[in-house]
PDB file of C-alpha atoms in Angstrom:
ATOM      1  CA  MET S  18      -0.263  -0.153  -0.348  1.00 43.00           C
ATOM      2  CA  GLN S  19       2.709   2.154   1.214  1.00 45.00           C
ATOM      3  CA  GLN S  20       4.028   1.606  -2.617  1.00 50.00           C
ATOM      4  CA  ALA S  21       1.667   2.447  -4.225  1.00 46.00           C
ATOM      5  CA  HIS S  22       1.064   5.233  -2.353  1.00 48.00           C
ATOM      6  CA  LYS S  23       4.287   6.590  -3.571  1.00 51.00           C
ATOM      7  CA  ASP S  24       3.565   5.345  -7.447  1.00 55.00           C
ATOM      8  CA  ASP S  25       0.757   7.992  -7.490  1.00 61.00           C
ATOM      9  CA  PRO S  26       1.473  10.814  -9.857  1.00 61.00           C
ATOM     10  CA  VAL S  27      -1.178  12.976  -8.234  1.00 57.00           C
ATOM     11  CA  GLU S  28       0.339  12.952  -5.054  1.00 59.00           C
ATOM     12  CA  THR S  29       3.197  13.271  -6.496  1.00 57.00           C
ATOM     13  CA  LEU S  30       2.648  16.133  -8.343  1.00 56.00           C
ATOM     14  CA  LYS S  31       0.803  17.784  -5.042  1.00 55.00           C
ATOM     15  CA  GLU S  32       4.266  17.123  -3.072  1.00 56.00           C
ATOM     16  CA  ILE S  33       5.993  19.212  -6.661  1.00 51.00           C
ATOM     17  CA  ARG S  34       3.583  22.099  -5.850  1.00 54.00           C
ATOM     18  CA  THR S  35       4.139  22.294  -2.122  1.00 54.00           C
ATOM     19  CA  ILE S  36       7.812  22.349  -2.979  1.00 50.00           C
ATOM     20  CA  MET S  37       7.783  25.168  -4.789  1.00 49.00           C
ATOM     21  CA  ASP S  38       5.037  26.815  -3.533  1.00 50.00           C
ATOM     22  CA  ARG S  39       7.544  27.023  -0.802  1.00 50.00           C
ATOM     23  CA  SER S  40      10.219  28.250  -2.823  1.00 51.00           C
ATOM     24  CA  ALA S  41       8.193  31.027  -4.765  1.00 53.00           C
ATOM     25  CA  LYS S  42       6.661  32.101  -1.170  1.00 61.00           C
ATOM     26  CA  PHE S  43       7.430  33.619   2.165  1.00 56.00           C
ATOM     27  CA  VAL S  44       4.956  30.920   3.991  1.00 57.00           C
ATOM     28  CA  SER S  45       7.009  30.743   7.905  1.00 63.00           C
ATOM     29  CA  LEU S  46       4.962  34.185   8.584  1.00 72.00           C
ATOM     30  CA  SER S  47       2.783  33.301  11.865  1.00 78.00           C
ATOM     31  CA  GLY S  48      -0.390  34.674  12.989  1.00 83.00           C
ATOM     32  CA  TRP S  49       1.046  35.362  16.078  1.00 88.00           C
ATOM     33  CA  SER S  50       3.500  38.153  14.571  1.00 88.00           C
ATOM     34  CA  GLY S  51       0.078  39.534  13.557  1.00 88.00           C
ATOM     35  CA  ILE S  52      -1.904  39.776  16.835  1.00 92.00           C
ATOM     36  CA  TRP S  53       1.672  41.087  18.650  1.00 93.00           C
ATOM     37  CA  ALA S  54       2.135  44.114  15.847  1.00 92.00           C
ATOM     38  CA  GLY S  55      -1.787  45.056  16.855  1.00 93.00           C
ATOM     39  CA  SER S  56      -1.283  44.785  20.559  1.00 95.00           C
ATOM     40  CA  VAL S  57       1.851  47.009  20.380  1.00 95.00           C
ATOM     41  CA  ALA S  58      -0.159  49.633  18.109  1.00 94.00           C
ATOM     42  CA  LEU S  59      -2.840  49.735  19.885  1.00 95.00           C
ATOM     43  CA  VAL S  60      -0.275  50.044  23.442  1.00 95.00           C
ATOM     44  CA  GLY S  61       1.026  52.969  21.201  1.00 92.00           C
ATOM     45  CA  ALA S  62      -2.191  54.729  20.460  1.00 90.00           C
ATOM     46  CA  THR S  63      -3.259  54.697  23.836  1.00 92.00           C
ATOM     47  CA  ILE S  64       0.372  56.387  25.272  1.00 91.00           C
ATOM     48  CA  ALA S  65      -0.207  59.197  22.107  1.00 85.00           C
ATOM     49  CA  TYR S  66      -4.058  59.419  23.151  1.00 85.00           C
ATOM     50  CA  SER S  67      -2.921  60.472  26.712  1.00 86.00           C
ATOM     51  CA  TRP S  68      -0.207  62.899  25.519  1.00 82.00           C
ATOM     52  CA  LEU S  69      -2.521  64.870  23.542  1.00 77.00           C
ATOM     53  CA  GLN S  70      -4.648  65.422  26.434  1.00 78.00           C
ATOM     54  CA  GLN S  71      -1.258  67.113  27.903  1.00 75.00           C
ATOM     55  CA  PRO S  72      -1.156  71.339  27.119  1.00 68.00           C
ATOM     56  CA  GLY S  73       1.133  71.207  24.259  1.00 59.00           C
ATOM     57  CA  TYR S  74       0.338  68.050  22.631  1.00 59.00           C
ATOM     58  CA  LYS S  75      -3.484  69.061  21.927  1.00 56.00           C
ATOM     59  CA  ASP S  76      -2.702  70.343  18.034  1.00 55.00           C
ATOM     60  CA  ILE S  77       0.119  68.350  16.408  1.00 53.00           C
ATOM     61  CA  GLY S  78      -2.099  65.895  15.802  1.00 49.00           C
ATOM     62  CA  SER S  79      -4.860  68.580  13.421  1.00 48.00           C
ATOM     63  CA  THR S  80      -3.034  71.584  13.048  1.00 46.00           C
ATOM     64  CA  LEU S  81      -4.197  72.869   9.761  1.00 40.00           C
ATOM     65  CA  TYR S  82      -1.553  75.621   8.810  1.00 40.00           C
ATOM     66  CA  ALA S  83       1.446  75.204   7.527  1.00 39.00           C
ATOM     67  CA  SER S  84       4.674  76.552   9.759  1.00 45.00           C
ATOM     68  CA  THR S  85       8.605  74.841  10.456  1.00 48.00           C
ATOM     69  CA  GLU S  86       7.997  76.567  13.811  1.00 52.00           C
ATOM     70  CA  HIS S  87       5.229  73.772  14.685  1.00 50.00           C
ATOM     71  CA  PHE S  88       8.246  71.413  14.689  1.00 54.00           C
ATOM     72  CA  ASP S  89       9.547  71.411  18.472  1.00 58.00           C
ATOM     73  CA  LYS S  90       9.850  68.938  21.192  1.00 62.00           C
ATOM     74  CA  TYR S  91       6.603  68.128  21.660  1.00 66.00           C
ATOM     75  CA  THR S  92       6.313  66.643  17.382  1.00 72.00           C
ATOM     76  CA  SER S  93      10.070  64.716  18.470  1.00 75.00           C
ATOM     77  CA  HIS S  94       8.151  63.057  21.044  1.00 78.00           C
ATOM     78  CA  PHE S  95       5.106  61.523  18.667  1.00 79.00           C
ATOM     79  CA  ILE S  96       8.341  60.748  16.448  1.00 81.00           C
ATOM     80  CA  TRP S  97      10.568  58.719  19.224  1.00 86.00           C
ATOM     81  CA  LEU S  98       6.589  57.274  20.064  1.00 88.00           C
ATOM     82  CA  GLY S  99       6.144  56.252  16.400  1.00 86.00           C
ATOM     83  CA  ILE S 100       9.666  54.731  16.262  1.00 89.00           C
ATOM     84  CA  ALA S 101       9.738  52.569  19.480  1.00 93.00           C
ATOM     85  CA  THR S 102       6.504  51.726  18.383  1.00 93.00           C
ATOM     86  CA  PHE S 103       7.936  49.907  15.462  1.00 90.00           C
ATOM     87  CA  VAL S 104      10.981  48.499  16.670  1.00 93.00           C
ATOM     88  CA  VAL S 105       9.044  46.819  19.097  1.00 95.00           C
ATOM     89  CA  ALA S 106       6.349  45.236  17.212  1.00 91.00           C
ATOM     90  CA  LEU S 107       9.415  44.498  14.308  1.00 89.00           C
ATOM     91  CA  GLY S 108      10.866  43.007  16.975  1.00 91.00           C
ATOM     92  CA  GLY S 109       8.284  40.460  18.106  1.00 90.00           C
ATOM     93  CA  VAL S 110       6.740  39.785  14.348  1.00 85.00           C
ATOM     94  CA  PHE S 111      10.565  38.483  13.856  1.00 87.00           C
ATOM     95  CA  PHE S 112      10.659  36.258  17.023  1.00 90.00           C
ATOM     96  CA  PHE S 113       7.595  34.681  16.397  1.00 87.00           C
ATOM     97  CA  THR S 114       8.720  33.984  12.718  1.00 81.00           C
ATOM     98  CA  GLN S 115      11.664  32.376  13.629  1.00 83.00           C
ATOM     99  CA  ARG S 116      10.327  30.707  15.841  1.00 83.00           C
ATOM    100  CA  LYS S 117       7.629  29.291  13.253  1.00 79.00           C
ATOM    101  CA  ALA S 118      10.468  28.437  10.141  1.00 76.00           C
ATOM    102  CA  SER S 119      12.061  26.907  12.746  1.00 80.00           C
ATOM    103  CA  ARG S 120       9.505  24.959  12.937  1.00 79.00           C
ATOM    104  CA  MET S 121       8.447  24.334   9.974  1.00 72.00           C
ATOM    105  CA  GLY S 122      12.519  23.319   8.723  1.00 73.00           C
ATOM    106  CA  GLN S 123      12.784  26.368   6.676  1.00 71.00           C
ATOM    107  CA  LYS S 124      15.247  29.354   6.615  1.00 72.00           C
ATOM    108  CA  ILE S 125      13.696  32.688   8.116  1.00 72.00           C
ATOM    109  CA  TRP S 126      16.103  34.860   4.923  1.00 74.00           C
ATOM    110  CA  ASN S 127      15.856  33.277   1.541  1.00 71.00           C
ATOM    111  CA  ASN S 128      14.745  34.774  -2.213  1.00 74.00           C
ATOM    112  CA  ALA S 129      11.390  34.628  -1.171  1.00 70.00           C
ATOM    113  CA  SER S 130      11.339  36.566   1.842  1.00 72.00           C
ATOM    114  CA  ARG S 131      14.100  38.528  -0.266  1.00 79.00           C
ATOM    115  CA  LEU S 132      11.819  39.931  -2.342  1.00 79.00           C
ATOM    116  CA  MET S 133       9.166  39.998  -0.539  1.00 79.00           C
ATOM    117  CA  MET S 134      11.273  42.474   2.000  1.00 82.00           C
ATOM    118  CA  ALA S 135      11.830  44.629  -1.545  1.00 82.00           C
ATOM    119  CA  GLN S 136       8.685  44.836  -1.867  1.00 83.00           C
ATOM    120  CA  LEU S 137       7.369  45.953   1.384  1.00 84.00           C
ATOM    121  CA  PHE S 138      10.640  48.264   1.868  1.00 89.00           C
ATOM    122  CA  TYR S 139       9.774  51.038  -1.136  1.00 89.00           C
ATOM    123  CA  PRO S 140       6.011  52.186  -0.551  1.00 91.00           C
ATOM    124  CA  ILE S 141       6.830  52.570   3.166  1.00 91.00           C
ATOM    125  CA  PHE S 142       9.936  53.923   2.490  1.00 93.00           C
ATOM    126  CA  ALA S 143       7.935  56.403   0.120  1.00 93.00           C
ATOM    127  CA  GLY S 144       5.575  57.003   3.318  1.00 92.00           C
ATOM    128  CA  SER S 145       7.815  57.767   6.011  1.00 90.00           C
ATOM    129  CA  VAL S 146       9.481  60.609   3.643  1.00 92.00           C
ATOM    130  CA  PHE S 147       5.735  61.836   3.112  1.00 92.00           C
ATOM    131  CA  CYS S 148       4.699  61.458   6.807  1.00 87.00           C
ATOM    132  CA  PHE S 149       8.458  63.460   7.844  1.00 85.00           C
ATOM    133  CA  MET S 150       7.465  66.292   5.694  1.00 86.00           C
ATOM    134  CA  PHE S 151       3.871  66.704   6.609  1.00 84.00           C
ATOM    135  CA  ILE S 152       5.328  66.860  10.435  1.00 79.00           C
ATOM    136  CA  TYR S 153       7.951  69.217   9.598  1.00 78.00           C
ATOM    137  CA  TYR S 154       5.654  71.580   8.197  1.00 78.00           C
ATOM    138  CA  GLY S 155       2.855  71.200  10.688  1.00 74.00           C
ATOM    139  CA  CYS S 156       0.313  69.096   8.959  1.00 78.00           C
ATOM    140  CA  GLY S 157       0.051  66.532  11.592  1.00 76.00           C
ATOM    141  CA  MET S 158      -3.617  66.094  10.509  1.00 81.00           C
ATOM    142  CA  PHE S 159      -2.014  64.260   7.441  1.00 87.00           C
ATOM    143  CA  VAL S 160       0.062  61.621   8.847  1.00 87.00           C
ATOM    144  CA  ALA S 161      -2.367  58.733   9.832  1.00 88.00           C
ATOM    145  CA  PRO S 162      -3.694  58.603   6.748  1.00 92.00           C
ATOM    146  CA  THR S 163      -0.831  58.958   5.209  1.00 93.00           C
ATOM    147  CA  CYS S 164       0.711  56.081   7.261  1.00 92.00           C
ATOM    148  CA  LEU S 165      -1.904  53.940   6.884  1.00 94.00           C
ATOM    149  CA  VAL S 166      -1.886  54.012   2.347  1.00 95.00           C
ATOM    150  CA  PHE S 167       1.350  53.815   2.251  1.00 95.00           C
ATOM    151  CA  TYR S 168       1.433  50.820   4.370  1.00 93.00           C
ATOM    152  CA  GLY S 169      -2.000  49.083   3.091  1.00 93.00           C
ATOM    153  CA  LEU S 170       0.126  49.103  -0.639  1.00 93.00           C
ATOM    154  CA  ALA S 171       3.058  47.340   0.460  1.00 91.00           C
ATOM    155  CA  LEU S 172       1.342  45.024   1.939  1.00 89.00           C
ATOM    156  CA  ILE S 173      -0.862  44.310  -1.572  1.00 90.00           C
ATOM    157  CA  SER S 174       2.528  44.894  -3.079  1.00 85.00           C
ATOM    158  CA  ALA S 175       4.152  42.288  -0.776  1.00 82.00           C
ATOM    159  CA  GLY S 176       1.094  39.113  -1.363  1.00 76.00           C
ATOM    160  CA  ARG S 177       2.782  38.406  -4.407  1.00 78.00           C
ATOM    161  CA  HIS S 178       5.718  36.553  -2.172  1.00 73.00           C
ATOM    162  CA  THR S 179       4.092  34.876   0.622  1.00 75.00           C
ATOM    163  CA  TYR S 180       0.439  33.994   1.662  1.00 74.00           C
ATOM    164  CA  SER S 181      -2.125  35.824  -0.294  1.00 77.00           C
ATOM    165  CA  ASP S 182      -4.518  37.008   2.692  1.00 82.00           C
ATOM    166  CA  ILE S 183      -1.718  39.713   3.580  1.00 85.00           C
ATOM    167  CA  ARG S 184      -3.738  41.360   0.698  1.00 88.00           C
ATOM    168  CA  TYR S 185      -7.061  42.174   1.926  1.00 90.00           C
ATOM    169  CA  LEU S 186      -4.939  43.245   4.415  1.00 91.00           C
ATOM    170  CA  GLY S 187      -3.705  45.695   2.747  1.00 92.00           C
ATOM    171  CA  MET S 188      -6.924  46.812   0.875  1.00 94.00           C
ATOM    172  CA  LEU S 189      -8.785  47.595   4.117  1.00 95.00           C
ATOM    173  CA  ASP S 190      -5.708  49.654   5.351  1.00 94.00           C
ATOM    174  CA  VAL S 191      -5.520  52.302   2.478  1.00 96.00           C
ATOM    175  CA  ALA S 192      -9.434  52.051   2.350  1.00 96.00           C
ATOM    176  CA  ILE S 193      -9.124  53.278   6.131  1.00 95.00           C
ATOM    177  CA  GLY S 194      -5.451  55.851   5.165  1.00 94.00           C
ATOM    178  CA  CYS S 195      -8.274  56.625   2.830  1.00 95.00           C
ATOM    179  CA  THR S 196     -11.660  57.325   4.824  1.00 95.00           C
ATOM    180  CA  ALA S 197      -9.189  59.526   7.794  1.00 92.00           C
ATOM    181  CA  MET S 198      -8.828  62.045   5.384  1.00 90.00           C
ATOM    182  CA  PHE S 199     -11.640  62.910   5.749  1.00 91.00           C
ATOM    183  CA  PHE S 200     -11.897  63.033   9.160  1.00 89.00           C
ATOM    184  CA  PRO S 201      -9.106  66.264  10.314  1.00 79.00           C
ATOM    185  CA  GLY S 202      -8.342  65.870  14.276  1.00 77.00           C
ATOM    186  CA  SER S 203      -9.587  61.784  14.408  1.00 83.00           C
ATOM    187  CA  GLY S 204      -6.332  60.052  12.535  1.00 84.00           C
ATOM    188  CA  LEU S 205      -5.180  58.374  15.899  1.00 86.00           C
ATOM    189  CA  ILE S 206      -8.530  56.573  16.066  1.00 90.00           C
ATOM    190  CA  PHE S 207      -8.211  55.539  12.871  1.00 92.00           C
ATOM    191  CA  TRP S 208      -4.344  54.596  12.834  1.00 91.00           C
ATOM    192  CA  GLY S 209      -5.550  52.657  15.561  1.00 92.00           C
ATOM    193  CA  ILE S 210      -8.140  50.785  14.280  1.00 94.00           C
ATOM    194  CA  GLY S 211      -5.932  49.736  10.619  1.00 93.00           C
ATOM    195  CA  PHE S 212      -2.622  49.487  12.385  1.00 93.00           C
ATOM    196  CA  GLY S 213      -3.907  47.924  16.091  1.00 93.00           C
ATOM    197  CA  LEU S 214      -7.272  46.252  15.591  1.00 94.00           C
ATOM    198  CA  LEU S 215      -7.006  44.902  12.105  1.00 93.00           C
ATOM    199  CA  HIS S 216      -3.533  43.419  12.860  1.00 92.00           C
ATOM    200  CA  ILE S 217      -5.134  41.420  15.323  1.00 94.00           C
ATOM    201  CA  LEU S 218      -7.999  40.724  13.686  1.00 93.00           C
ATOM    202  CA  TYR S 219      -5.351  39.136  10.875  1.00 90.00           C
ATOM    203  CA  GLY S 220      -3.441  37.878  12.960  1.00 89.00           C
ATOM    204  CA  ALA S 221      -5.574  35.834  14.308  1.00 91.00           C
ATOM    205  CA  VAL S 222      -7.680  33.830  11.392  1.00 87.00           C
ATOM    206  CA  MET S 223      -3.848  33.358  10.145  1.00 84.00           C
ATOM    207  CA  TRP S 224      -3.101  31.401  13.150  1.00 84.00           C
ATOM    208  CA  SER S 225      -6.358  29.645  12.386  1.00 84.00           C
ATOM    209  CA  LYS S 226      -5.706  28.890   8.581  1.00 79.00           C
ATOM    210  CA  TYR S 227      -1.731  27.803   8.974  1.00 72.00           C
ATOM    211  CA  ASP S 228      -0.275  27.392  12.298  1.00 67.00           C
ATOM    212  CA  LYS S 229      -2.669  25.213  13.681  1.00 67.00           C
TER     213      LYS S 229
END
């Protein structure tokens, strides 16, 4: 019976297809990575919200005028908070991805992951430049929508080199970012939804589909 199974051409083709998919796509992304990143984003958004309730911070997220004078110590606090949130989230993503890759007997750095990172890099880099200039000129109202739109575009672009599910997350982030443009001063709420709640939901779905 075992020999018959080995000689079954259908099973052989399935095995070949699985091997080809693994070499062409990065399948070590863990659902826990999304849950971690979303949780960290919510913590960062909560800290930012608490700051905005204090004197000196209130106008940063909803500034409607353009002035480099608004680029002060208060603004720099938010920049460092954003960087810290990104680093902590990325560290957790790397940890959970590495753990899943080890469990699957795969390397975390291969041709598929390099292609995926390249697709992620350019939209995120461009979005970072836009965000920095909006902050510099005192247009804080555009920062959250810009982050969401460019990040969503990066996920859509990278979806061809990993699980296709990530494209749906990207599409939702783009939609939320575009919606946020019509609600100046409420960017932090949309930021928390797009980077926080959606990531947690996406991570839970990914865990259920691929990690169980």
